[in-house]
Amino acid sequence: GIMKGESPLRFIPLDTGAVARSRGRVHDWVNSWWNDLSGKPYLGSDLRLLEPSDWFELYDIKAPRLWSPPPAAMETVVELFNEDRLAHPEMSYVFVVPRLMTHLFRRALGKDADLMFEAASGSWFWPLSMHEPLIVIVVLPLVFVPRYRGPWVLRSSELSRDTAEKLKSGFKSPEVWGQVKLHDLDCPVPSMRQDAKGGSGPILRKF
């Protein structure tokens, strides 16, 4: 370790995304609330988990995007997102990024985020061994609705602020949702994974 003279950066996973670090559990969690209880996805389209090979071919991808890049790549990802957002305002985006190197993305993505919150470690999909919280950002599509006079975006709205606060407090104190924080488990817990009536899922589906 560090006492042996090794670089401390060797122990900080700046080169690994949230889905890879969680062995796919973060992806499963996002899908659990992106889909309704009948399994139908939001706006009828499944999220596409973007691989690095997809980043520069976004014009060929017609599905909503799930970004799970390494924190060290976020500067490039923000640039790609901004270009894609201008070209495809009808698209939805979900970002799941460990709270590392936040100066590269939190403020920039926050300008477009309809919802942004932190999921504290200690859940079945992001266990305590991850240490830092998981930042989740949701960007909803821009659509035209005849005879609708606004508001046109949810970001900074009372609904957005209340939802983010409920999620943040619930992940910090899961007993609010009738769940137990997992302090020492680094594996999936099927009983919690299948619980569609409690936790963050209903809050996110309602939003």
PDB file of C-alpha atoms in Angstrom:
ATOM      1  CA  GLY A   1       0.000   0.000   0.000  1.00  0.00           C
ATOM      2  CA  ILE A   2       0.930   3.629   0.515  1.00  0.00           C
ATOM      3  CA  MET A   3       3.190   2.690   3.455  1.00  0.00           C
ATOM      4  CA  LYS A   4       5.314   0.768   0.952  1.00  0.00           C
ATOM      5  CA  GLY A   5       5.766   3.855  -1.171  1.00  0.00           C
ATOM      6  CA  GLU A   6       3.140   3.063  -3.789  1.00  0.00           C
ATOM      7  CA  SER A   7       1.235   5.897  -5.419  1.00  0.00           C
ATOM      8  CA  PRO A   8      -2.121   6.585  -3.710  1.00  0.00           C
ATOM      9  CA  LEU A   9      -3.700   7.031  -7.169  1.00  0.00           C
ATOM     10  CA  ARG A  10      -3.241   3.293  -7.673  1.00  0.00           C
ATOM     11  CA  PHE A  11      -6.008   2.718  -5.122  1.00  0.00           C
ATOM     12  CA  ILE A  12      -8.489   5.211  -6.597  1.00  0.00           C
ATOM     13  CA  PRO A  13     -10.454   3.731  -9.537  1.00  0.00           C
ATOM     14  CA  LEU A  14     -10.436   6.774 -11.795  1.00  0.00           C
ATOM     15  CA  ASP A  15     -10.345   4.545 -14.873  1.00  0.00           C
ATOM     16  CA  THR A  16     -13.418   2.422 -14.086  1.00  0.00           C
ATOM     17  CA  GLY A  17     -17.084   3.327 -14.561  1.00  0.00           C
ATOM     18  CA  ALA A  18     -19.880   2.669 -12.088  1.00  0.00           C
ATOM     19  CA  VAL A  19     -21.457  -0.216 -14.015  1.00  0.00           C
ATOM     20  CA  ALA A  20     -18.127  -2.011 -14.347  1.00  0.00           C
ATOM     21  CA  ARG A  21     -17.187  -1.406 -10.696  1.00  0.00           C
ATOM     22  CA  SER A  22     -20.543  -2.755  -9.512  1.00  0.00           C
ATOM     23  CA  ARG A  23     -20.388  -5.754 -11.878  1.00  0.00           C
ATOM     24  CA  GLY A  24     -23.562  -4.653 -13.614  1.00  0.00           C
ATOM     25  CA  ARG A  25     -25.650  -3.993 -10.500  1.00  0.00           C
ATOM     26  CA  VAL A  26     -25.922  -0.255 -11.160  1.00  0.00           C
ATOM     27  CA  HIS A  27     -27.257  -1.066 -14.623  1.00  0.00           C
ATOM     28  CA  ASP A  28     -29.852  -3.408 -13.107  1.00  0.00           C
ATOM     29  CA  TRP A  29     -30.888  -0.720 -10.614  1.00  0.00           C
ATOM     30  CA  VAL A  30     -31.341   1.943 -13.306  1.00  0.00           C
ATOM     31  CA  ASN A  31     -33.431  -0.433 -15.395  1.00  0.00           C
ATOM     32  CA  SER A  32     -35.577  -1.219 -12.335  1.00  0.00           C
ATOM     33  CA  TRP A  33     -36.939   2.339 -12.285  1.00  0.00           C
ATOM     34  CA  TRP A  34     -36.582   3.184 -15.973  1.00  0.00           C
ATOM     35  CA  ASN A  35     -39.172   0.473 -16.588  1.00  0.00           C
ATOM     36  CA  ASP A  36     -42.616   0.565 -14.992  1.00  0.00           C
ATOM     37  CA  LEU A  37     -43.980  -2.303 -12.905  1.00  0.00           C
ATOM     38  CA  SER A  38     -45.206  -4.055 -16.049  1.00  0.00           C
ATOM     39  CA  GLY A  39     -41.718  -3.899 -17.587  1.00  0.00           C
ATOM     40  CA  LYS A  40     -42.543  -1.172 -20.112  1.00  0.00           C
ATOM     41  CA  PRO A  41     -39.683   1.341 -20.495  1.00  0.00           C
ATOM     42  CA  TYR A  42     -40.077   5.117 -20.223  1.00  0.00           C
ATOM     43  CA  LEU A  43     -41.358   6.554 -23.532  1.00  0.00           C
ATOM     44  CA  GLY A  44     -41.300   3.015 -24.918  1.00  0.00           C
ATOM     45  CA  SER A  45     -37.510   2.820 -25.368  1.00  0.00           C
ATOM     46  CA  ASP A  46     -34.925   0.799 -23.445  1.00  0.00           C
ATOM     47  CA  LEU A  47     -31.812   2.583 -22.229  1.00  0.00           C
ATOM     48  CA  ARG A  48     -28.690   1.881 -24.249  1.00  0.00           C
ATOM     49  CA  LEU A  49     -25.594   1.413 -22.088  1.00  0.00           C
ATOM     50  CA  LEU A  50     -22.904   3.288 -23.987  1.00  0.00           C
ATOM     51  CA  GLU A  51     -19.570   1.569 -24.410  1.00  0.00           C
ATOM     52  CA  PRO A  52     -16.463   3.628 -25.273  1.00  0.00           C
ATOM     53  CA  SER A  53     -16.810   2.408 -28.863  1.00  0.00           C
ATOM     54  CA  ASP A  54     -20.228   4.105 -28.994  1.00  0.00           C
ATOM     55  CA  TRP A  55     -19.112   7.531 -27.795  1.00  0.00           C
ATOM     56  CA  PHE A  56     -18.083   8.841 -31.195  1.00  0.00           C
ATOM     57  CA  GLU A  57     -20.911   7.125 -33.090  1.00  0.00           C
ATOM     58  CA  LEU A  58     -23.862   8.623 -31.207  1.00  0.00           C
ATOM     59  CA  TYR A  59     -25.562   9.769 -34.416  1.00  0.00           C
ATOM     60  CA  ASP A  60     -26.181   6.082 -35.241  1.00  0.00           C
ATOM     61  CA  ILE A  61     -27.772   5.304 -31.861  1.00  0.00           C
ATOM     62  CA  LYS A  62     -31.507   5.985 -31.687  1.00  0.00           C
ATOM     63  CA  ALA A  63     -32.109   4.817 -28.107  1.00  0.00           C
ATOM     64  CA  PRO A  64     -31.960   6.817 -24.845  1.00  0.00           C
ATOM     65  CA  ARG A  65     -28.419   6.876 -23.474  1.00  0.00           C
ATOM     66  CA  LEU A  66     -27.062   5.449 -20.232  1.00  0.00           C
ATOM     67  CA  TRP A  67     -23.638   6.952 -19.610  1.00  0.00           C
ATOM     68  CA  SER A  68     -21.359   5.130 -17.162  1.00  0.00           C
ATOM     69  CA  PRO A  69     -17.884   6.421 -18.062  1.00  0.00           C
ATOM     70  CA  PRO A  70     -14.748   6.400 -15.905  1.00  0.00           C
ATOM     71  CA  PRO A  71     -14.413   9.636 -13.883  1.00  0.00           C
ATOM     72  CA  ALA A  72     -11.133  10.414 -15.659  1.00  0.00           C
ATOM     73  CA  ALA A  73     -12.956  10.538 -19.021  1.00  0.00           C
ATOM     74  CA  MET A  74     -15.686  12.952 -17.956  1.00  0.00           C
ATOM     75  CA  GLU A  75     -14.218  16.032 -19.623  1.00  0.00           C
ATOM     76  CA  THR A  76     -14.513  14.335 -23.009  1.00  0.00           C
ATOM     77  CA  VAL A  77     -17.917  12.883 -22.140  1.00  0.00           C
ATOM     78  CA  VAL A  78     -19.330  16.326 -21.292  1.00  0.00           C
ATOM     79  CA  GLU A  79     -18.219  17.651 -24.689  1.00  0.00           C
ATOM     80  CA  LEU A  80     -19.801  14.678 -26.471  1.00  0.00           C
ATOM     81  CA  PHE A  81     -23.010  15.050 -24.474  1.00  0.00           C
ATOM     82  CA  ASN A  82     -23.304  18.746 -25.315  1.00  0.00           C
ATOM     83  CA  GLU A  83     -22.983  18.015 -29.028  1.00  0.00           C
ATOM     84  CA  ASP A  84     -25.425  15.110 -28.837  1.00  0.00           C
ATOM     85  CA  ARG A  85     -27.942  17.140 -26.828  1.00  0.00           C
ATOM     86  CA  LEU A  86     -28.006  19.838 -29.507  1.00  0.00           C
ATOM     87  CA  ALA A  87     -28.378  17.293 -32.300  1.00  0.00           C
ATOM     88  CA  HIS A  88     -30.949  15.106 -30.506  1.00  0.00           C
ATOM     89  CA  PRO A  89     -33.008  17.184 -28.042  1.00  0.00           C
ATOM     90  CA  GLU A  90     -35.667  14.464 -28.063  1.00  0.00           C
ATOM     91  CA  MET A  91     -33.301  12.011 -26.336  1.00  0.00           C
ATOM     92  CA  SER A  92     -33.223  11.089 -22.655  1.00  0.00           C
ATOM     93  CA  TYR A  93     -29.959  10.642 -20.764  1.00  0.00           C
ATOM     94  CA  VAL A  94     -28.981   8.983 -17.510  1.00  0.00           C
ATOM     95  CA  PHE A  95     -25.489   9.404 -16.042  1.00  0.00           C
ATOM     96  CA  VAL A  96     -24.129   7.239 -13.229  1.00  0.00           C
ATOM     97  CA  VAL A  97     -20.683   8.387 -12.116  1.00  0.00           C
ATOM     98  CA  PRO A  98     -18.741   7.789  -8.879  1.00  0.00           C
ATOM     99  CA  ARG A  99     -18.145  11.016  -6.963  1.00  0.00           C
ATOM    100  CA  LEU A 100     -14.561  11.428  -8.162  1.00  0.00           C
ATOM    101  CA  MET A 101     -13.062  14.261 -10.222  1.00  0.00           C
ATOM    102  CA  THR A 102     -16.383  16.090  -9.992  1.00  0.00           C
ATOM    103  CA  HIS A 103     -14.797  19.342 -11.179  1.00  0.00           C
ATOM    104  CA  LEU A 104     -14.871  17.838 -14.676  1.00  0.00           C
ATOM    105  CA  PHE A 105     -18.617  17.319 -14.891  1.00  0.00           C
ATOM    106  CA  ARG A 106     -20.910  18.142 -11.970  1.00  0.00           C
ATOM    107  CA  ARG A 107     -21.396  21.828 -12.688  1.00  0.00           C
ATOM    108  CA  ALA A 108     -21.434  21.379 -16.473  1.00  0.00           C
ATOM    109  CA  LEU A 109     -24.013  18.573 -16.470  1.00  0.00           C
ATOM    110  CA  GLY A 110     -25.985  20.258 -13.711  1.00  0.00           C
ATOM    111  CA  LYS A 111     -26.983  22.965 -16.200  1.00  0.00           C
ATOM    112  CA  ASP A 112     -28.975  20.391 -18.191  1.00  0.00           C
ATOM    113  CA  ALA A 113     -29.946  18.005 -15.397  1.00  0.00           C
ATOM    114  CA  ASP A 114     -33.653  17.709 -14.636  1.00  0.00           C
ATOM    115  CA  LEU A 115     -32.687  15.601 -11.629  1.00  0.00           C
ATOM    116  CA  MET A 116     -29.334  15.147  -9.903  1.00  0.00           C
ATOM    117  CA  PHE A 117     -28.743  13.329  -6.628  1.00  0.00           C
ATOM    118  CA  GLU A 118     -26.195  11.233  -4.762  1.00  0.00           C
ATOM    119  CA  ALA A 119     -26.759   7.606  -3.781  1.00  0.00           C
ATOM    120  CA  ALA A 120     -24.681   6.972  -0.659  1.00  0.00           C
ATOM    121  CA  SER A 121     -22.798   3.678  -0.553  1.00  0.00           C
ATOM    122  CA  GLY A 122     -24.464   0.891   1.386  1.00  0.00           C
ATOM    123  CA  SER A 123     -27.149  -0.363  -1.022  1.00  0.00           C
ATOM    124  CA  TRP A 124     -27.369  -3.664  -2.894  1.00  0.00           C
ATOM    125  CA  PHE A 125     -26.195  -2.039  -6.132  1.00  0.00           C
ATOM    126  CA  TRP A 126     -23.560   0.300  -4.612  1.00  0.00           C
ATOM    127  CA  PRO A 127     -22.181  -1.347  -1.434  1.00  0.00           C
ATOM    128  CA  LEU A 128     -20.186   0.337   1.294  1.00  0.00           C
ATOM    129  CA  SER A 129     -16.941  -1.005  -0.164  1.00  0.00           C
ATOM    130  CA  MET A 130     -17.323   1.572  -2.960  1.00  0.00           C
ATOM    131  CA  HIS A 131     -16.634   4.290  -0.349  1.00  0.00           C
ATOM    132  CA  GLU A 132     -17.632   7.387  -2.329  1.00  0.00           C
ATOM    133  CA  PRO A 133     -21.289   8.056  -3.260  1.00  0.00           C
ATOM    134  CA  LEU A 134     -22.695   7.529  -6.738  1.00  0.00           C
ATOM    135  CA  ILE A 135     -23.818  10.647  -8.604  1.00  0.00           C
ATOM    136  CA  VAL A 136     -26.964  10.074 -10.675  1.00  0.00           C
ATOM    137  CA  ILE A 137     -28.048  12.617 -13.301  1.00  0.00           C
ATOM    138  CA  VAL A 138     -31.237  12.411 -15.351  1.00  0.00           C
ATOM    139  CA  VAL A 139     -31.776  14.620 -18.414  1.00  0.00           C
ATOM    140  CA  LEU A 140     -35.267  14.399 -19.857  1.00  0.00           C
ATOM    141  CA  PRO A 141     -36.106  15.039 -23.535  1.00  0.00           C
ATOM    142  CA  LEU A 142     -37.178  18.402 -24.890  1.00  0.00           C
ATOM    143  CA  VAL A 143     -40.525  17.927 -26.611  1.00  0.00           C
ATOM    144  CA  PHE A 144     -43.183  20.185 -28.114  1.00  0.00           C
ATOM    145  CA  VAL A 145     -46.675  19.849 -26.679  1.00  0.00           C
ATOM    146  CA  PRO A 146     -49.433  21.812 -28.471  1.00  0.00           C
ATOM    147  CA  ARG A 147     -51.175  24.459 -26.345  1.00  0.00           C
ATOM    148  CA  TYR A 148     -48.841  23.793 -23.409  1.00  0.00           C
ATOM    149  CA  ARG A 149     -47.460  26.970 -21.831  1.00  0.00           C
ATOM    150  CA  GLY A 150     -44.844  25.568 -19.452  1.00  0.00           C
ATOM    151  CA  PRO A 151     -42.845  24.994 -17.430  1.00  0.00           C
ATOM    152  CA  TRP A 152     -40.750  23.554 -20.263  1.00  0.00           C
ATOM    153  CA  VAL A 153     -38.078  21.948 -18.080  1.00  0.00           C
ATOM    154  CA  LEU A 154     -38.092  20.354 -14.647  1.00  0.00           C
ATOM    155  CA  ARG A 155     -34.597  21.344 -13.589  1.00  0.00           C
ATOM    156  CA  SER A 156     -34.544  23.710 -10.624  1.00  0.00           C
ATOM    157  CA  SER A 157     -38.284  23.143 -10.157  1.00  0.00           C
ATOM    158  CA  GLU A 158     -39.838  22.349  -6.794  1.00  0.00           C
ATOM    159  CA  LEU A 159     -40.536  18.795  -7.983  1.00  0.00           C
ATOM    160  CA  SER A 160     -36.900  18.294  -8.959  1.00  0.00           C
ATOM    161  CA  ARG A 161     -35.582  19.672  -5.658  1.00  0.00           C
ATOM    162  CA  ASP A 162     -38.023  17.649  -3.539  1.00  0.00           C
ATOM    163  CA  THR A 163     -37.289  14.431  -5.432  1.00  0.00           C
ATOM    164  CA  ALA A 164     -33.520  14.881  -5.109  1.00  0.00           C
ATOM    165  CA  GLU A 165     -33.831  15.545  -1.372  1.00  0.00           C
ATOM    166  CA  LYS A 166     -36.032  12.480  -0.809  1.00  0.00           C
ATOM    167  CA  LEU A 167     -33.579  10.262  -2.677  1.00  0.00           C
ATOM    168  CA  LYS A 168     -30.507  11.678  -0.959  1.00  0.00           C
ATOM    169  CA  SER A 169     -31.982  11.290   2.538  1.00  0.00           C
ATOM    170  CA  GLY A 170     -33.334   7.831   1.717  1.00  0.00           C
ATOM    171  CA  PHE A 171     -29.952   6.513   0.622  1.00  0.00           C
ATOM    172  CA  LYS A 172     -28.291   7.999   3.711  1.00  0.00           C
ATOM    173  CA  SER A 173     -30.982   6.629   6.042  1.00  0.00           C
ATOM    174  CA  PRO A 174     -32.579   3.613   4.300  1.00  0.00           C
ATOM    175  CA  GLU A 175     -34.734   2.885   7.328  1.00  0.00           C
ATOM    176  CA  VAL A 176     -36.940   5.674   5.950  1.00  0.00           C
ATOM    177  CA  TRP A 177     -37.836   3.204   3.192  1.00  0.00           C
ATOM    178  CA  GLY A 178     -38.095   0.265   5.596  1.00  0.00           C
ATOM    179  CA  GLN A 179     -34.753  -1.161   4.465  1.00  0.00           C
ATOM    180  CA  VAL A 180     -31.479  -2.008   6.162  1.00  0.00           C
ATOM    181  CA  LYS A 181     -28.181  -0.436   5.131  1.00  0.00           C
ATOM    182  CA  LEU A 182     -25.670  -3.049   3.972  1.00  0.00           C
ATOM    183  CA  HIS A 183     -22.437  -2.233   5.740  1.00  0.00           C
ATOM    184  CA  ASP A 184     -20.301  -5.202   4.781  1.00  0.00           C
ATOM    185  CA  LEU A 185     -21.892  -6.924   1.797  1.00  0.00           C
ATOM    186  CA  ASP A 186     -20.396  -6.653  -1.672  1.00  0.00           C
ATOM    187  CA  CYS A 187     -22.846  -8.880  -3.494  1.00  0.00           C
ATOM    188  CA  PRO A 188     -26.392  -8.648  -4.882  1.00  0.00           C
ATOM    189  CA  VAL A 189     -29.262  -9.206  -2.455  1.00  0.00           C
ATOM    190  CA  PRO A 190     -32.183 -10.679  -4.428  1.00  0.00           C
ATOM    191  CA  SER A 191     -34.852  -9.830  -1.836  1.00  0.00           C
ATOM    192  CA  MET A 192     -34.007  -6.124  -2.058  1.00  0.00           C
ATOM    193  CA  ARG A 193     -33.505  -6.223  -5.806  1.00  0.00           C
ATOM    194  CA  GLN A 194     -37.025  -7.584  -6.296  1.00  0.00           C
ATOM    195  CA  ASP A 195     -38.703  -5.117  -3.943  1.00  0.00           C
ATOM    196  CA  ALA A 196     -40.640  -2.931  -6.369  1.00  0.00           C
ATOM    197  CA  LYS A 197     -42.842  -1.319  -3.711  1.00  0.00           C
ATOM    198  CA  GLY A 198     -40.219   0.458  -1.648  1.00  0.00           C
ATOM    199  CA  GLY A 199     -36.991   2.381  -1.847  1.00  0.00           C
ATOM    200  CA  SER A 200     -35.866   4.632  -4.665  1.00  0.00           C
ATOM    201  CA  GLY A 201     -37.790   2.952  -7.491  1.00  0.00           C
ATOM    202  CA  PRO A 202     -41.273   4.407  -6.854  1.00  0.00           C
ATOM    203  CA  ILE A 203     -39.850   7.903  -6.310  1.00  0.00           C
ATOM    204  CA  LEU A 204     -37.930   7.826  -9.592  1.00  0.00           C
ATOM    205  CA  ARG A 205     -40.816   6.336 -11.579  1.00  0.00           C
ATOM    206  CA  LYS A 206     -43.151   9.052 -10.278  1.00  0.00           C
ATOM    207  CA  PHE A 207     -40.678  11.741 -11.276  1.00  0.00           C
TER     208      PHE A 207
END
